[in-house]
Amino acid sequence: ARFIDQPIVIEAVDNKPKRIEEYIGSVNSGTEELSVALMRSPAGWLEHGQTPEFSEYTVVLKGMLQVKTENRMFEVHAGQAMIVEAGEWVQYSSPSEEGAEYIAVCLPAFTAARVNRDQ
């Protein structure tokens, strides 16, 4: 058994800063199998498109997370969830005024090397 005292805070900068609190993952706990993080993105935040080598399971807690795939756009609101499979192109954003707060679980764990952001 392992107790995680607190998350490690990572500031991600795309067009606007997003706060990532990794509870379990390659950075905070040395866990490569999966990662669990609380994300807070501000209004108007837009991430680069990516084709990650991990599946991402997202649960929106507050606001709305926009998830764009190759052939569809989803608006994922508080109380809803989204699954994006490994190898699928995706772009996340929080265009609404309230931004978004959500839990992201990545399998295997998120790493910069596995995310494969668009150039």
PDB file of C-alpha atoms in Angstrom:
ATOM      1  CA  ALA A   1       0.000   0.000   0.000  1.00  0.00           C
ATOM      2  CA  ARG A   2       1.200   3.524  -0.783  1.00  0.00           C
ATOM      3  CA  PHE A   3      -0.170   6.805   0.563  1.00  0.00           C
ATOM      4  CA  ILE A   4       0.043   9.863  -1.697  1.00  0.00           C
ATOM      5  CA  ASP A   5       0.254  12.899   0.593  1.00  0.00           C
ATOM      6  CA  GLN A   6      -0.463  15.506  -2.096  1.00  0.00           C
ATOM      7  CA  PRO A   7      -0.402  16.030  -5.836  1.00  0.00           C
ATOM      8  CA  ILE A   8       2.479  17.560  -7.723  1.00  0.00           C
ATOM      9  CA  VAL A   9       1.431  20.746  -9.517  1.00  0.00           C
ATOM     10  CA  ILE A  10       2.392  21.146 -13.153  1.00  0.00           C
ATOM     11  CA  GLU A  11       1.671  24.359 -15.017  1.00  0.00           C
ATOM     12  CA  ALA A  12       0.952  23.564 -18.661  1.00  0.00           C
ATOM     13  CA  VAL A  13       1.102  26.472 -21.065  1.00  0.00           C
ATOM     14  CA  ASP A  14      -0.744  26.280 -24.343  1.00  0.00           C
ATOM     15  CA  ASN A  15      -2.477  29.487 -25.420  1.00  0.00           C
ATOM     16  CA  LYS A  16      -3.357  30.026 -21.710  1.00  0.00           C
ATOM     17  CA  PRO A  17      -1.985  28.335 -18.567  1.00  0.00           C
ATOM     18  CA  LYS A  18      -3.744  25.178 -17.334  1.00  0.00           C
ATOM     19  CA  ARG A  19      -3.203  23.809 -13.828  1.00  0.00           C
ATOM     20  CA  ILE A  20      -2.521  20.079 -13.566  1.00  0.00           C
ATOM     21  CA  GLU A  21      -2.440  18.348 -10.174  1.00  0.00           C
ATOM     22  CA  GLU A  22      -1.026  14.868 -10.722  1.00  0.00           C
ATOM     23  CA  TYR A  23      -1.939  12.542  -7.878  1.00  0.00           C
ATOM     24  CA  ILE A  24      -0.749   9.284  -9.420  1.00  0.00           C
ATOM     25  CA  GLY A  25       1.573   9.022 -12.405  1.00  0.00           C
ATOM     26  CA  SER A  26       5.104   8.995 -13.729  1.00  0.00           C
ATOM     27  CA  VAL A  27       6.025  12.344 -12.109  1.00  0.00           C
ATOM     28  CA  ASN A  28       4.427  12.213  -8.640  1.00  0.00           C
ATOM     29  CA  SER A  29       4.456   8.517  -7.750  1.00  0.00           C
ATOM     30  CA  GLY A  30       6.688   6.895 -10.378  1.00  0.00           C
ATOM     31  CA  THR A  31       3.638   4.969 -11.618  1.00  0.00           C
ATOM     32  CA  GLU A  32       3.945   4.096 -15.306  1.00  0.00           C
ATOM     33  CA  GLU A  33       0.805   1.911 -15.548  1.00  0.00           C
ATOM     34  CA  LEU A  34      -1.643   4.826 -15.325  1.00  0.00           C
ATOM     35  CA  SER A  35      -1.960   8.421 -14.212  1.00  0.00           C
ATOM     36  CA  VAL A  36      -4.705  10.284 -12.350  1.00  0.00           C
ATOM     37  CA  ALA A  37      -4.781  14.072 -12.417  1.00  0.00           C
ATOM     38  CA  LEU A  38      -7.113  16.944 -11.573  1.00  0.00           C
ATOM     39  CA  MET A  39      -7.112  19.506 -14.388  1.00  0.00           C
ATOM     40  CA  ARG A  40      -8.282  23.108 -14.243  1.00  0.00           C
ATOM     41  CA  SER A  41      -8.398  24.979 -17.543  1.00  0.00           C
ATOM     42  CA  PRO A  42      -9.439  28.631 -17.867  1.00  0.00           C
ATOM     43  CA  ALA A  43     -12.018  30.132 -20.230  1.00  0.00           C
ATOM     44  CA  GLY A  44     -10.649  30.206 -23.769  1.00  0.00           C
ATOM     45  CA  TRP A  45      -7.920  27.589 -23.185  1.00  0.00           C
ATOM     46  CA  LEU A  46      -6.953  25.538 -26.258  1.00  0.00           C
ATOM     47  CA  GLU A  47      -4.502  22.630 -26.316  1.00  0.00           C
ATOM     48  CA  HIS A  48      -2.549  21.538 -29.395  1.00  0.00           C
ATOM     49  CA  GLY A  49      -4.002  18.553 -31.224  1.00  0.00           C
ATOM     50  CA  GLN A  50      -2.331  15.260 -30.319  1.00  0.00           C
ATOM     51  CA  THR A  51      -2.295  11.545 -31.074  1.00  0.00           C
ATOM     52  CA  PRO A  52      -1.394  10.054 -27.692  1.00  0.00           C
ATOM     53  CA  GLU A  53      -0.058   6.551 -27.057  1.00  0.00           C
ATOM     54  CA  PHE A  54      -2.397   6.274 -24.047  1.00  0.00           C
ATOM     55  CA  SER A  55      -6.166   6.050 -23.654  1.00  0.00           C
ATOM     56  CA  GLU A  56      -7.638   8.974 -21.729  1.00  0.00           C
ATOM     57  CA  TYR A  57     -10.702   8.686 -19.492  1.00  0.00           C
ATOM     58  CA  THR A  58     -12.105  12.086 -18.533  1.00  0.00           C
ATOM     59  CA  VAL A  59     -14.791  13.006 -15.975  1.00  0.00           C
ATOM     60  CA  VAL A  60     -15.886  16.651 -15.993  1.00  0.00           C
ATOM     61  CA  LEU A  61     -16.577  18.027 -12.506  1.00  0.00           C
ATOM     62  CA  LYS A  62     -17.319  21.691 -13.343  1.00  0.00           C
ATOM     63  CA  GLY A  63     -17.855  23.698 -16.504  1.00  0.00           C
ATOM     64  CA  MET A  64     -17.537  22.236 -20.001  1.00  0.00           C
ATOM     65  CA  LEU A  65     -14.654  20.539 -21.772  1.00  0.00           C
ATOM     66  CA  GLN A  66     -14.757  20.573 -25.566  1.00  0.00           C
ATOM     67  CA  VAL A  67     -13.267  17.429 -27.125  1.00  0.00           C
ATOM     68  CA  LYS A  68     -12.570  17.450 -30.864  1.00  0.00           C
ATOM     69  CA  THR A  69     -11.758  14.183 -32.633  1.00  0.00           C
ATOM     70  CA  GLU A  70     -11.033  13.636 -36.334  1.00  0.00           C
ATOM     71  CA  ASN A  71     -14.714  13.425 -37.220  1.00  0.00           C
ATOM     72  CA  ARG A  72     -16.686  14.890 -34.315  1.00  0.00           C
ATOM     73  CA  MET A  73     -16.863  17.642 -31.694  1.00  0.00           C
ATOM     74  CA  PHE A  74     -18.178  16.847 -28.197  1.00  0.00           C
ATOM     75  CA  GLU A  75     -19.243  19.207 -25.420  1.00  0.00           C
ATOM     76  CA  VAL A  76     -18.638  17.328 -22.171  1.00  0.00           C
ATOM     77  CA  HIS A  77     -20.428  19.033 -19.279  1.00  0.00           C
ATOM     78  CA  ALA A  78     -20.207  18.579 -15.493  1.00  0.00           C
ATOM     79  CA  GLY A  79     -21.402  15.089 -14.606  1.00  0.00           C
ATOM     80  CA  GLN A  80     -20.462  13.658 -18.016  1.00  0.00           C
ATOM     81  CA  ALA A  81     -17.455  11.664 -19.195  1.00  0.00           C
ATOM     82  CA  MET A  82     -15.424  10.989 -22.337  1.00  0.00           C
ATOM     83  CA  ILE A  83     -13.151   8.159 -23.459  1.00  0.00           C
ATOM     84  CA  VAL A  84     -10.519   8.739 -26.149  1.00  0.00           C
ATOM     85  CA  GLU A  85      -8.647   5.598 -27.207  1.00  0.00           C
ATOM     86  CA  ALA A  86      -4.859   5.464 -27.658  1.00  0.00           C
ATOM     87  CA  GLY A  87      -3.831   6.340 -31.218  1.00  0.00           C
ATOM     88  CA  GLU A  88      -6.885   8.540 -31.818  1.00  0.00           C
ATOM     89  CA  TRP A  89      -6.273  12.216 -32.754  1.00  0.00           C
ATOM     90  CA  VAL A  90      -7.817  14.600 -30.212  1.00  0.00           C
ATOM     91  CA  GLN A  91      -7.827  18.265 -29.227  1.00  0.00           C
ATOM     92  CA  TYR A  92      -9.099  19.494 -25.861  1.00  0.00           C
ATOM     93  CA  SER A  93     -10.312  23.012 -25.073  1.00  0.00           C
ATOM     94  CA  SER A  94     -12.463  24.944 -22.602  1.00  0.00           C
ATOM     95  CA  PRO A  95     -14.130  27.681 -24.664  1.00  0.00           C
ATOM     96  CA  SER A  96     -16.920  28.581 -22.228  1.00  0.00           C
ATOM     97  CA  GLU A  97     -16.766  31.383 -19.650  1.00  0.00           C
ATOM     98  CA  GLU A  98     -16.489  29.066 -16.638  1.00  0.00           C
ATOM     99  CA  GLY A  99     -13.590  27.052 -18.065  1.00  0.00           C
ATOM    100  CA  ALA A 100     -13.432  23.411 -16.974  1.00  0.00           C
ATOM    101  CA  GLU A 101     -12.388  21.292 -14.018  1.00  0.00           C
ATOM    102  CA  TYR A 102     -11.980  17.596 -14.694  1.00  0.00           C
ATOM    103  CA  ILE A 103     -10.286  14.354 -13.677  1.00  0.00           C
ATOM    104  CA  ALA A 104      -8.119  12.719 -16.339  1.00  0.00           C
ATOM    105  CA  VAL A 105      -7.014   9.096 -16.088  1.00  0.00           C
ATOM    106  CA  CYS A 106      -4.428   7.994 -18.667  1.00  0.00           C
ATOM    107  CA  LEU A 107      -3.581   4.361 -19.410  1.00  0.00           C
ATOM    108  CA  PRO A 108      -0.599   3.934 -19.545  1.00  0.00           C
ATOM    109  CA  ALA A 109       0.477   7.014 -17.576  1.00  0.00           C
ATOM    110  CA  PHE A 110       0.756  10.407 -19.267  1.00  0.00           C
ATOM    111  CA  THR A 111       4.287  11.402 -20.242  1.00  0.00           C
ATOM    112  CA  ALA A 112       5.453  14.151 -22.585  1.00  0.00           C
ATOM    113  CA  ALA A 113       7.017  11.465 -24.793  1.00  0.00           C
ATOM    114  CA  ARG A 114       3.703   9.577 -25.165  1.00  0.00           C
ATOM    115  CA  VAL A 115       1.450  12.548 -25.979  1.00  0.00           C
ATOM    116  CA  ASN A 116       2.615  13.131 -29.610  1.00  0.00           C
ATOM    117  CA  ARG A 117       1.468  16.737 -30.022  1.00  0.00           C
ATOM    118  CA  ASP A 118       0.929  18.147 -33.495  1.00  0.00           C
ATOM    119  CA  GLN A 119       3.892  20.126 -34.808  1.00  0.00           C
TER     120      GLN A 119
END
